[in-house]
Coordinates of N, CA and C and ligand atoms in Angstrom, one line a residue:
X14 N -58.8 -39.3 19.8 CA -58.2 -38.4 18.8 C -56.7 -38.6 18.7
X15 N -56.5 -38.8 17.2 CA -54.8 -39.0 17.1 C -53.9 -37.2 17.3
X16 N -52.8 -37.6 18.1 CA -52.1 -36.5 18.2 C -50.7 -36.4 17.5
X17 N -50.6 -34.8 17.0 CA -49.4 -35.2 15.9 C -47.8 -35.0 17.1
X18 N -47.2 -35.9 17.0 CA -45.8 -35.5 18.2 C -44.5 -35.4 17.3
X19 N -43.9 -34.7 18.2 CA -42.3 -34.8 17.2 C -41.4 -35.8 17.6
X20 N -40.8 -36.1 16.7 CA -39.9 -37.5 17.2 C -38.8 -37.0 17.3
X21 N -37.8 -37.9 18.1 CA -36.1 -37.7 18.1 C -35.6 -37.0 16.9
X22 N -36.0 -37.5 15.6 CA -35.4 -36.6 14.6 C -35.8 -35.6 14.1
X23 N -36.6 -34.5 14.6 CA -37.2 -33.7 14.5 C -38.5 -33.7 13.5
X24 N -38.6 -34.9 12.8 CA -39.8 -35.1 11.9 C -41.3 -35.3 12.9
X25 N -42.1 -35.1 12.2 CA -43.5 -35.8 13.2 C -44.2 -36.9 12.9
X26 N -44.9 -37.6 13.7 CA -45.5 -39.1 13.4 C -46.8 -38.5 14.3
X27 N -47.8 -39.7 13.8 CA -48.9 -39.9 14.6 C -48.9 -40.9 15.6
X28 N -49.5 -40.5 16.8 CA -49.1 -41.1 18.0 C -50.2 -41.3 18.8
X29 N -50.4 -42.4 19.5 CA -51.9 -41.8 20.3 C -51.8 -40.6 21.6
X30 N -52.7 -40.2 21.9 CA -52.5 -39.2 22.5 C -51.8 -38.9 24.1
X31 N -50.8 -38.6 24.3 CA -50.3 -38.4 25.2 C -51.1 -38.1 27.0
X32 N -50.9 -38.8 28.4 CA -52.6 -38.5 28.8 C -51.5 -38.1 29.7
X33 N -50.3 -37.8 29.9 CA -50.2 -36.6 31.3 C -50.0 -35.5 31.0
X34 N -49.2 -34.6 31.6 CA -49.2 -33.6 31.7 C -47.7 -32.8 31.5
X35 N -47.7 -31.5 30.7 CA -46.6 -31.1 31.1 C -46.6 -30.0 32.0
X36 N -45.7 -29.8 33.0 CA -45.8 -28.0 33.5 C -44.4 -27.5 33.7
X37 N -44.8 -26.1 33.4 CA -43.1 -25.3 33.1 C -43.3 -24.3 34.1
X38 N -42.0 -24.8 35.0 CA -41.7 -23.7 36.3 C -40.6 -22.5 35.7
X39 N -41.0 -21.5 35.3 CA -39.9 -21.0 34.9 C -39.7 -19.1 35.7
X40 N -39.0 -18.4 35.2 CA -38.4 -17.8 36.3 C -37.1 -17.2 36.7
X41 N -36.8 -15.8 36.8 CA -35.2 -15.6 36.6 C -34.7 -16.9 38.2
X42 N -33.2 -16.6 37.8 CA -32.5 -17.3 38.5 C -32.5 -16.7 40.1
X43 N -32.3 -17.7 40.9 CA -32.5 -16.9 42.1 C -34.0 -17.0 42.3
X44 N -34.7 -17.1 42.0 CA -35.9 -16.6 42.2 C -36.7 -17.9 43.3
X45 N -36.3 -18.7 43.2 CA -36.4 -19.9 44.2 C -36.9 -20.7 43.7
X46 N -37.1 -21.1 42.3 CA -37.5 -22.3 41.4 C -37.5 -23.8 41.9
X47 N -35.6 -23.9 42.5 CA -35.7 -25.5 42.8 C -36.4 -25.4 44.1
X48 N -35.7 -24.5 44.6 CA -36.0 -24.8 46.2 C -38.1 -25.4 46.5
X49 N -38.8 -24.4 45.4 CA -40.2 -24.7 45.4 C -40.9 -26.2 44.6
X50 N -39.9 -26.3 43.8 CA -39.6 -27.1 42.9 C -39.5 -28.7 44.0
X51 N -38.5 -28.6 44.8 CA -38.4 -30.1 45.8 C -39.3 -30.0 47.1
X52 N -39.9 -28.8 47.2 CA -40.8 -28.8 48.6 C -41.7 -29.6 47.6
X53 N -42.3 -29.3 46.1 CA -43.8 -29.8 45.6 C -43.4 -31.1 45.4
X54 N -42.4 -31.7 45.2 CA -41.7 -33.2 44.9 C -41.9 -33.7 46.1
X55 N -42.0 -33.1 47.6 CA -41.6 -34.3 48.6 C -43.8 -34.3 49.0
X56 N -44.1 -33.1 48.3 CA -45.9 -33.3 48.7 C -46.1 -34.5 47.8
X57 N -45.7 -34.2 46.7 CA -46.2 -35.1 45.5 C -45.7 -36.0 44.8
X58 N -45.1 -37.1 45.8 CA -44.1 -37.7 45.0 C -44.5 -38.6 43.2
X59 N -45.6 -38.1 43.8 CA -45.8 -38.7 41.9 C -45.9 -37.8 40.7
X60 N -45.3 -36.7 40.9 CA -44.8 -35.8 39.8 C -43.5 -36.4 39.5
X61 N -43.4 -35.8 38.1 CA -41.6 -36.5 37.8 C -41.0 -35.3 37.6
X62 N -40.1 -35.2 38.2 CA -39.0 -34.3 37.3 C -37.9 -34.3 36.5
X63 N -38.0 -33.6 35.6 CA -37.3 -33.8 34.4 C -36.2 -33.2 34.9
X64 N -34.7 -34.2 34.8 CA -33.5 -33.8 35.4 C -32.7 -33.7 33.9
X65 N -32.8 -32.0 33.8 CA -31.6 -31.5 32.7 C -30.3 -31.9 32.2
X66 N -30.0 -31.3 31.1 CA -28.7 -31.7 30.9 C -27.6 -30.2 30.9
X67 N -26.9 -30.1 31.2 CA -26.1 -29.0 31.2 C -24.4 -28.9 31.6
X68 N -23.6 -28.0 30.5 CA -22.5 -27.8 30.2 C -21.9 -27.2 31.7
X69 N -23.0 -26.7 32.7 CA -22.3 -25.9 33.9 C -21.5 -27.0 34.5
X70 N -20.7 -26.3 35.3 CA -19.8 -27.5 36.1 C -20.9 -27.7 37.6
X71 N -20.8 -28.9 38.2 CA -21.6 -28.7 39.3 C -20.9 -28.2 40.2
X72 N -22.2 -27.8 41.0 CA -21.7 -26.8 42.6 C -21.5 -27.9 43.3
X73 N -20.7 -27.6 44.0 CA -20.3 -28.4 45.8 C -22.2 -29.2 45.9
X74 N -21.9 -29.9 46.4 CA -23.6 -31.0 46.5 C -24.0 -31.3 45.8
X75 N -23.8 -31.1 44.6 CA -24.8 -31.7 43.4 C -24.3 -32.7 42.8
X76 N -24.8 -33.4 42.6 CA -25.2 -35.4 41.9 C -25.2 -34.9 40.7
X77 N -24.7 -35.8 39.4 CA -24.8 -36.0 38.1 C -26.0 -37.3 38.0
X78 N -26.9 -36.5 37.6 CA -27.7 -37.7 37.2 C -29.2 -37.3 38.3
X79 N -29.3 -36.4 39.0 CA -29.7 -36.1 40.1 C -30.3 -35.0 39.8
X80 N -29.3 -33.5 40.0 CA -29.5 -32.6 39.9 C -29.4 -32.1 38.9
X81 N -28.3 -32.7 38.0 CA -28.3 -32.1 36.3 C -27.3 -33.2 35.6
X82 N -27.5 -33.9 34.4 CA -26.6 -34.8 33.7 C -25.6 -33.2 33.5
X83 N -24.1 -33.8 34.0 CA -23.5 -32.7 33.7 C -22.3 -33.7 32.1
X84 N -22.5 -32.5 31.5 CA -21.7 -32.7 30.0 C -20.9 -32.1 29.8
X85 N -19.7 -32.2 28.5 CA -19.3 -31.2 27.9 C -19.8 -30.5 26.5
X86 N -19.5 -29.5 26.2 CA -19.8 -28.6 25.3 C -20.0 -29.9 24.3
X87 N -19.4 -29.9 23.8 CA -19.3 -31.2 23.0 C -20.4 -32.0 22.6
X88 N -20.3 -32.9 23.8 CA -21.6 -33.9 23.9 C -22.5 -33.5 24.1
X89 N -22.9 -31.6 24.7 CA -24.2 -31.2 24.2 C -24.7 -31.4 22.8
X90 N -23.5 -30.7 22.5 CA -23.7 -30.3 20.7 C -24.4 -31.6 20.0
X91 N -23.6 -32.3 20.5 CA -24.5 -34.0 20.0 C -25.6 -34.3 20.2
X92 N -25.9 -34.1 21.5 CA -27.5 -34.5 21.6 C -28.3 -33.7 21.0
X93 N -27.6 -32.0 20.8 CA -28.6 -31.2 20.1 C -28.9 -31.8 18.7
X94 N -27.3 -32.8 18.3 CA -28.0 -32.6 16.7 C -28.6 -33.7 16.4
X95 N -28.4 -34.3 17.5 CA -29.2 -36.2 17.4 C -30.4 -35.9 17.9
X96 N -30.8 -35.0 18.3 CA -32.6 -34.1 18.3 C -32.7 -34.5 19.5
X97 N -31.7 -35.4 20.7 CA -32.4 -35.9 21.7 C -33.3 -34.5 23.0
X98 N -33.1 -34.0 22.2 CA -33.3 -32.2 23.5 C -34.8 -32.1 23.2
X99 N -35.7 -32.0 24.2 CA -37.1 -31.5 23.8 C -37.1 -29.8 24.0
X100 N -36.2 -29.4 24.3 CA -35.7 -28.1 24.4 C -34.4 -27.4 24.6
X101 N -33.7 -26.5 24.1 CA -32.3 -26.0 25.0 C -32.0 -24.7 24.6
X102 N -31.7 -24.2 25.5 CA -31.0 -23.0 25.7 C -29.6 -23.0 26.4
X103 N -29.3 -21.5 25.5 CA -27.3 -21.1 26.3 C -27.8 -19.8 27.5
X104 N -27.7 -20.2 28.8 CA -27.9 -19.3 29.6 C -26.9 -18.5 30.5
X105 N -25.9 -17.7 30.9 CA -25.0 -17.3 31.4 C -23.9 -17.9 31.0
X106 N -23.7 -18.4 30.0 CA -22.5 -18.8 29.4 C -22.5 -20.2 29.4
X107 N -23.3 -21.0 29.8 CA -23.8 -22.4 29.6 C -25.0 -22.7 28.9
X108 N -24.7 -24.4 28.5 CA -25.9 -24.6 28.0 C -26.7 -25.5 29.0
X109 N -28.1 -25.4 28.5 CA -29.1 -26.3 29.3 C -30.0 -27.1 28.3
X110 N -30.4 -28.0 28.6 CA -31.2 -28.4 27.7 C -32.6 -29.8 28.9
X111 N -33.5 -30.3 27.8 CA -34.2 -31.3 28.6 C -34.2 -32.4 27.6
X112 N -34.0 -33.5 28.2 CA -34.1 -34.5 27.6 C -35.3 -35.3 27.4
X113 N -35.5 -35.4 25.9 CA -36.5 -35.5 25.4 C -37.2 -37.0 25.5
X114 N -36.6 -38.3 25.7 CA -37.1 -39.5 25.6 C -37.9 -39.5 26.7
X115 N -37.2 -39.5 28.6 CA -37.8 -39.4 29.5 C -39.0 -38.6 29.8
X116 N -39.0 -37.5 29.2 CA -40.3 -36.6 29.3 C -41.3 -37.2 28.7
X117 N -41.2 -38.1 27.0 CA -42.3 -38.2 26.3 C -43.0 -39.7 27.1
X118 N -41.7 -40.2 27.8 CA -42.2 -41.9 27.9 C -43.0 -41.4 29.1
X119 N -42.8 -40.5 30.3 CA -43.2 -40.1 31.5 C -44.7 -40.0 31.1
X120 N -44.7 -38.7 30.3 CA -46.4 -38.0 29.4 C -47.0 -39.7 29.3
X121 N -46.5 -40.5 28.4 CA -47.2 -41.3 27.8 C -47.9 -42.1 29.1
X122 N -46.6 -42.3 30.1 CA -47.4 -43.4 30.9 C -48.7 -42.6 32.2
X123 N -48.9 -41.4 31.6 CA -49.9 -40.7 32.2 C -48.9 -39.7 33.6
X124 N -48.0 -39.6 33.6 CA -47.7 -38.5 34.6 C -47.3 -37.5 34.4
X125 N -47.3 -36.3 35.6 CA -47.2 -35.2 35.2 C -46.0 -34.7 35.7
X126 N -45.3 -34.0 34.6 CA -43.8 -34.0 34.5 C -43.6 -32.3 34.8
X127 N -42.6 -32.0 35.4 CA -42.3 -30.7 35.7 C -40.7 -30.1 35.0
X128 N -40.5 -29.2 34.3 CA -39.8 -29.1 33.9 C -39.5 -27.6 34.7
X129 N -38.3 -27.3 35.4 CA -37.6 -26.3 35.5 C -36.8 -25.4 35.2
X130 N -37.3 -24.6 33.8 CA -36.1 -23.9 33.2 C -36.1 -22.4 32.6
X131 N -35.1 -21.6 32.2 CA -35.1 -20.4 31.9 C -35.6 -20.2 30.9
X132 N -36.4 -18.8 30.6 CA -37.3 -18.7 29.6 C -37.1 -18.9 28.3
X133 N -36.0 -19.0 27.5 CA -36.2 -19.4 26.1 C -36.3 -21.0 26.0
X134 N -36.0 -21.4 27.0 CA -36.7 -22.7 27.1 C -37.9 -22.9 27.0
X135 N -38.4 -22.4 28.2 CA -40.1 -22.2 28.3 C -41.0 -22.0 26.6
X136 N -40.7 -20.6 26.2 CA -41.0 -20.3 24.8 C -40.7 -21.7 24.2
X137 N -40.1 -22.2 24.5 CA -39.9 -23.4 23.3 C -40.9 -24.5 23.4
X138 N -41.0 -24.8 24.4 CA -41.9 -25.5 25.1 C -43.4 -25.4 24.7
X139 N -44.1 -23.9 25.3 CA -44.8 -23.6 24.8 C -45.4 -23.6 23.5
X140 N -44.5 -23.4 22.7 CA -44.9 -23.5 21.4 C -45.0 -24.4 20.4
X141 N -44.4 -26.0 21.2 CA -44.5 -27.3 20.7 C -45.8 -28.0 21.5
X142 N -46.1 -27.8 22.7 CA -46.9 -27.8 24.0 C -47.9 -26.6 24.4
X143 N -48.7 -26.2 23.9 CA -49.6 -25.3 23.9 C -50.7 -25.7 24.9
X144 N -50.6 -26.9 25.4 CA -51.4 -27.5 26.1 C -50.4 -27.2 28.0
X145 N -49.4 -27.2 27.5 CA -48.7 -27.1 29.1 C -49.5 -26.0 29.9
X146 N -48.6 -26.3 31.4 CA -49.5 -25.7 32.3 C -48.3 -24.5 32.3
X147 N -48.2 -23.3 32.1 CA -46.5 -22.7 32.3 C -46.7 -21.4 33.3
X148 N -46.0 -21.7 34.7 CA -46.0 -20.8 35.8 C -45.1 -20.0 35.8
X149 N -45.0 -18.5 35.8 CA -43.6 -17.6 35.9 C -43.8 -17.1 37.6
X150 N -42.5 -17.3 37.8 CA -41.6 -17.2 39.6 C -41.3 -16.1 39.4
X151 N -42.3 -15.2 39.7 CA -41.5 -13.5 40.2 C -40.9 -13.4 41.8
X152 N -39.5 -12.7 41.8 CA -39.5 -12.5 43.0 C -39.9 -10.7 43.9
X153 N -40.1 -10.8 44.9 CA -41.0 -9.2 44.8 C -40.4 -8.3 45.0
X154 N -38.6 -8.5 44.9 CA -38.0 -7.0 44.4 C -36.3 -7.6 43.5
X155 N -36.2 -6.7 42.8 CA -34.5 -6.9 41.9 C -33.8 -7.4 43.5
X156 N -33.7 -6.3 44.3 CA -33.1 -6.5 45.5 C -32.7 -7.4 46.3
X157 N -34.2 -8.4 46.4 CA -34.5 -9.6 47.0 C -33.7 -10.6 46.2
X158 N -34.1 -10.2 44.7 CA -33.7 -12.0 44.3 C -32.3 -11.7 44.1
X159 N -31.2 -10.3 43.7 CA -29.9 -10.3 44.5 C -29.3 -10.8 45.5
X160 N -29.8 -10.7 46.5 CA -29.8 -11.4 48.3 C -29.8 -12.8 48.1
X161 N -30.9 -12.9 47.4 CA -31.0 -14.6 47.6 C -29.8 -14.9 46.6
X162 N -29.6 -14.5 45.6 CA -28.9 -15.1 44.8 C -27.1 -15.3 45.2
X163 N -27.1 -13.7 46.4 CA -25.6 -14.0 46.9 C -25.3 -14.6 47.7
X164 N -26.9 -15.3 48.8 CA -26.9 -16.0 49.7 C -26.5 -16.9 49.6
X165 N -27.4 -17.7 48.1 CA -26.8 -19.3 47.8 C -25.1 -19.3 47.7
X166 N -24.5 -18.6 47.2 CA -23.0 -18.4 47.3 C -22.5 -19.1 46.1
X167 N -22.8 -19.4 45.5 CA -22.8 -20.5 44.6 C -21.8 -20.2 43.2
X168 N -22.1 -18.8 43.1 CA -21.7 -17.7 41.5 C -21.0 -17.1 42.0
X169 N -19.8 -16.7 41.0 CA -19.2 -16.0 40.7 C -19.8 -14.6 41.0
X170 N -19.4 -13.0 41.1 CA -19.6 -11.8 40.9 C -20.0 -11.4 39.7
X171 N -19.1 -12.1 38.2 CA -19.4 -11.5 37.1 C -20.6 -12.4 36.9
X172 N -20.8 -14.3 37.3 CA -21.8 -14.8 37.0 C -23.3 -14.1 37.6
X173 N -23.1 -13.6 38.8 CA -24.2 -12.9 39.3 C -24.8 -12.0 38.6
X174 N -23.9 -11.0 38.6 CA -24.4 -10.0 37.6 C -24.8 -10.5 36.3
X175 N -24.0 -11.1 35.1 CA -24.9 -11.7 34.5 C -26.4 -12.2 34.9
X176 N -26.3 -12.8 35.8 CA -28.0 -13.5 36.2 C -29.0 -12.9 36.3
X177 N -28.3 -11.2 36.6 CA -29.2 -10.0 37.2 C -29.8 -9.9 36.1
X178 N -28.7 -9.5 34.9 CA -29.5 -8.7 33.8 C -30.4 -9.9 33.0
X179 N -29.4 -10.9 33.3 CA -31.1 -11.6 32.5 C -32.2 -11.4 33.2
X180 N -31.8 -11.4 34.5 CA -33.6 -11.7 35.2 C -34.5 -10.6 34.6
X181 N -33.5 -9.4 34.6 CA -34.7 -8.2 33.9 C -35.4 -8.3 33.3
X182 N -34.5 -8.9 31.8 CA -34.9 -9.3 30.6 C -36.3 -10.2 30.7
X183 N -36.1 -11.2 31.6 CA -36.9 -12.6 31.7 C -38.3 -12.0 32.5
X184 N -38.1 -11.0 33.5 CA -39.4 -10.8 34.0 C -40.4 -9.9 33.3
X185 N -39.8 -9.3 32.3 CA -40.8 -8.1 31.3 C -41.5 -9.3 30.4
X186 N -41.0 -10.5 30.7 CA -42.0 -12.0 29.7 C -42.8 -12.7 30.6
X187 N -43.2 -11.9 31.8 CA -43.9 -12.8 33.4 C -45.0 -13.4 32.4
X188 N -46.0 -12.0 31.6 CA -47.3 -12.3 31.4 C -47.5 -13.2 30.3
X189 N -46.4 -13.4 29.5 CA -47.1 -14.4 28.4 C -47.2 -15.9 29.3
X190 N -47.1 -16.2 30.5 CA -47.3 -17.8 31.1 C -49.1 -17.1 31.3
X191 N -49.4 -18.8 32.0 CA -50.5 -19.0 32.1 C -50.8 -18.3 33.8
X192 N -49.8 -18.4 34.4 CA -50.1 -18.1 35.9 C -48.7 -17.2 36.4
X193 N -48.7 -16.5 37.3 CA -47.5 -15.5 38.1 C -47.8 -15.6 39.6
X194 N -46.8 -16.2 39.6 CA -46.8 -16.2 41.4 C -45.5 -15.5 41.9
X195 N -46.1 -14.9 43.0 CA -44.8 -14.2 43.6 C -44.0 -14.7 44.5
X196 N -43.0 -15.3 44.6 CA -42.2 -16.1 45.6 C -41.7 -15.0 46.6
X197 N -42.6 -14.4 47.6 CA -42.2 -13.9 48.8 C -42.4 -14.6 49.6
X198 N -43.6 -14.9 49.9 CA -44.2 -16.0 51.2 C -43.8 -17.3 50.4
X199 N -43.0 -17.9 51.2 CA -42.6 -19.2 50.5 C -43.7 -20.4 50.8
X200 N -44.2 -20.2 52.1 CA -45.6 -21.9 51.9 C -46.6 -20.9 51.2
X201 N -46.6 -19.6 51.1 CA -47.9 -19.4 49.9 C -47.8 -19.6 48.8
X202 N -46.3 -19.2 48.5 CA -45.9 -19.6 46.8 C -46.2 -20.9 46.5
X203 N -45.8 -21.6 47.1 CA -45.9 -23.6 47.2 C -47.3 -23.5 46.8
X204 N -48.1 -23.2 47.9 CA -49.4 -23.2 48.1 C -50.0 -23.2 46.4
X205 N -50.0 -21.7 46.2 CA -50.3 -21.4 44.7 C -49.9 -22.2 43.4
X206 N -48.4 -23.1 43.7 CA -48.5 -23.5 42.3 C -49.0 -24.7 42.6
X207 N -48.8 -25.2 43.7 CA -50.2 -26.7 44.4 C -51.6 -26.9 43.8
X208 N -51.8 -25.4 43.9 CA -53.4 -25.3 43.7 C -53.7 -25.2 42.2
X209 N -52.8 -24.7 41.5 CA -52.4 -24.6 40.1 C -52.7 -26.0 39.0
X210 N -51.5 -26.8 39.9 CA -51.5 -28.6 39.0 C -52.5 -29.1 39.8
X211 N -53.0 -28.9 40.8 CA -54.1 -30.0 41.0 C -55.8 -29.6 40.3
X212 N -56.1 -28.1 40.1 CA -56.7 -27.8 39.5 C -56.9 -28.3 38.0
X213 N -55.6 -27.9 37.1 CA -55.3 -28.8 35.7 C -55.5 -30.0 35.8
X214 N -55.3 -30.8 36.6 CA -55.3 -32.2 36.7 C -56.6 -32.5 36.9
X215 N -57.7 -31.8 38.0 CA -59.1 -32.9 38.0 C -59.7 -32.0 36.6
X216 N -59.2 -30.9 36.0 CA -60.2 -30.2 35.2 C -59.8 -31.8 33.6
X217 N -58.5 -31.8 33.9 CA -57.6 -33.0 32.6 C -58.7 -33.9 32.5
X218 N -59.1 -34.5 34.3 CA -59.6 -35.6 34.1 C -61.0 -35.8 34.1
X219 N -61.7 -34.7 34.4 CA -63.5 -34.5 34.3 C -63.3 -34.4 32.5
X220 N -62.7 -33.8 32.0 CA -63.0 -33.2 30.3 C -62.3 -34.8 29.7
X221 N -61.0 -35.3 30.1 CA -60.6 -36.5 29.8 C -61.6 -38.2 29.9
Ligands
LIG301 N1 -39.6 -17.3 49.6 C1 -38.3 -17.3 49.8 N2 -37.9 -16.4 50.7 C2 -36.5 -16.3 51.0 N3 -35.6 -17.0 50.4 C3 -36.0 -17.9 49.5 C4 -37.4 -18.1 49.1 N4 -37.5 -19.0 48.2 C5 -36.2 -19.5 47.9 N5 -35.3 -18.8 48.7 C6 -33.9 -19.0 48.7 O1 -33.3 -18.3 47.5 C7 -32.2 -19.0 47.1 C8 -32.3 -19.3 45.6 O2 -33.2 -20.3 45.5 P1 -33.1 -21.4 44.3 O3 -31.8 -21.9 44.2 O4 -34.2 -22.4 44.5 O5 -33.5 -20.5 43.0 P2 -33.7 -20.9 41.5 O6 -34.7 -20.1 41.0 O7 -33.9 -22.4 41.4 O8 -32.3 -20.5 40.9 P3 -31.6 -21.1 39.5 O9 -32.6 -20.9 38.5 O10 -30.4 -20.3 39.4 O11 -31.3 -22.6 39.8 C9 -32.0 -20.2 48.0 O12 -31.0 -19.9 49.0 C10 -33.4 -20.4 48.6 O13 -33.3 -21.0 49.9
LIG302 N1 -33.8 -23.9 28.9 C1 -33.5 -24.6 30.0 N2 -33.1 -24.0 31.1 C2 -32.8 -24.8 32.2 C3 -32.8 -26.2 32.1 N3 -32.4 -26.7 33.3 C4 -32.2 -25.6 34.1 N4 -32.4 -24.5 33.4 C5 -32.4 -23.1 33.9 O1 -31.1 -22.6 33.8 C6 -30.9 -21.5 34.7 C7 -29.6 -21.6 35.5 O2 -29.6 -22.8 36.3 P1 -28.5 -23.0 37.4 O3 -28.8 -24.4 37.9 O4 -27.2 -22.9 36.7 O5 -28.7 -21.9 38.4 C8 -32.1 -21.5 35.6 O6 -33.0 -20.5 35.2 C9 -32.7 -22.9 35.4 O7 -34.1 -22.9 35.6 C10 -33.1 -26.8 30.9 O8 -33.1 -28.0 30.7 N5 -33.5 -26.0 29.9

């Protein structure tokens, strides 16, 4: 069956059908996304992850190219308008976005790509990808994912608080994903979204 896909220029073409997979980790901040995010990378090293592009400045340890193509405002704007973004959002005063070439060529060559990002991304996703797998990361109190968020050390006071109130915003949208897992027990959380993609995956490939 031919599938209709969007191209770099926002126009669509007919394409043959794409045979991996996408899945969307998404989830207020804090909530423990990467950290769950590189425990499933080191079980599965044949997942890809889709490494963002973003206007934030990097924290102490983070790799450009790695952890996030870090940009300026600017050269986002560009890739937004050269279509190269398969999605983007402005999130606490930055932008994020995912880059669209490496995800489609990844899909094509049959793997399954993970994308980790804040929910108007997700929504975006979703609604070009109605086939993704999309997991929302609750954490199991406001309190908790505060803690953790002052733990990492990483934000500012006013950025934190910003983060808070999105999270609110972000978790009253848990139920439009496909799955909700609660990141308290951290090998259970893993556990759950493990069992999650590997389920999609043999169900992909008995119907495929
Ligand atoms: N189950 C857990 N119990 C306790 N602490 C946890 C748990 N999971 C993650 N953490 C800790 O919470 C902090 C935030 O985790 P992490 O940076 O992975 O969150 P995130 O959702 O990726 O945030 P952001 O979206 O802002 O990048 C880290 O210090 C991490 O070690
Ligand atoms: N819409 C997108 N959101 C993204 C992307 N990459 C990361 N994120 C999300 O942004 C926030 C903040 O991240 P931080 O690294 O500054 O703490 C978090 O929720 C990420 O999941 C992206 O490409 N698109």
């Amino acid at each position: 069956m031919m599938q209709v896909i969007s191209t770099k220029s926002g126009a669509t073409t007919k394409e043959c059908p794409p045979t991996g997979k996408l899945i969307i980790l998404t989830g207020p901040s804090g909530v423990g996304k990467g950290t769950l995010m590189r425990s499933l990378l080191q079980r599965h090293p044949d997942l890809h992850y889709s490494v963002s592009v973003t206007t934030r400045s990097p924290r102490p340890g983070e790799t450009n190219g790695k952890d996030y193509y870090f940009v300026s405002r600017r050269e986002f704007e560009e890739l937004v308008a050269a279509g190269e973004l398969l999605e983007w959002a402005e999130f606490a005063g930055n932008y994020y976005g995912t880059p669209r070439e490496a995800v489609i060529n990844q899909i094509r060559s049959g793997k399954r790509v993970v994308l980790e990002i804040e929910l108007k991304g997700a929504r975006q996703i979703r609604a070009s990808y109605p086939n993704a797998l999309s997991i929302f990361i609750l954490p199991p109190s406001m309190s908790e994912l505060e803690k953790r968020i002052r733990g990492r050390a990483q934000d500012s006071d006013e950025a934190i608080a910003r983060r808070l109130r999105r999270a609110q915003e972000e978790i009253t949208a848990a139920d439009e994903f496909n799955l909700k897992i609660v990141n308290d027990d951290f090998e259970r959380a893993l556990n759950a979204i493990e069992a999650a993609i590997l389920s999609e995956h043999s169900l992909a490939r008995r119907s495929g």
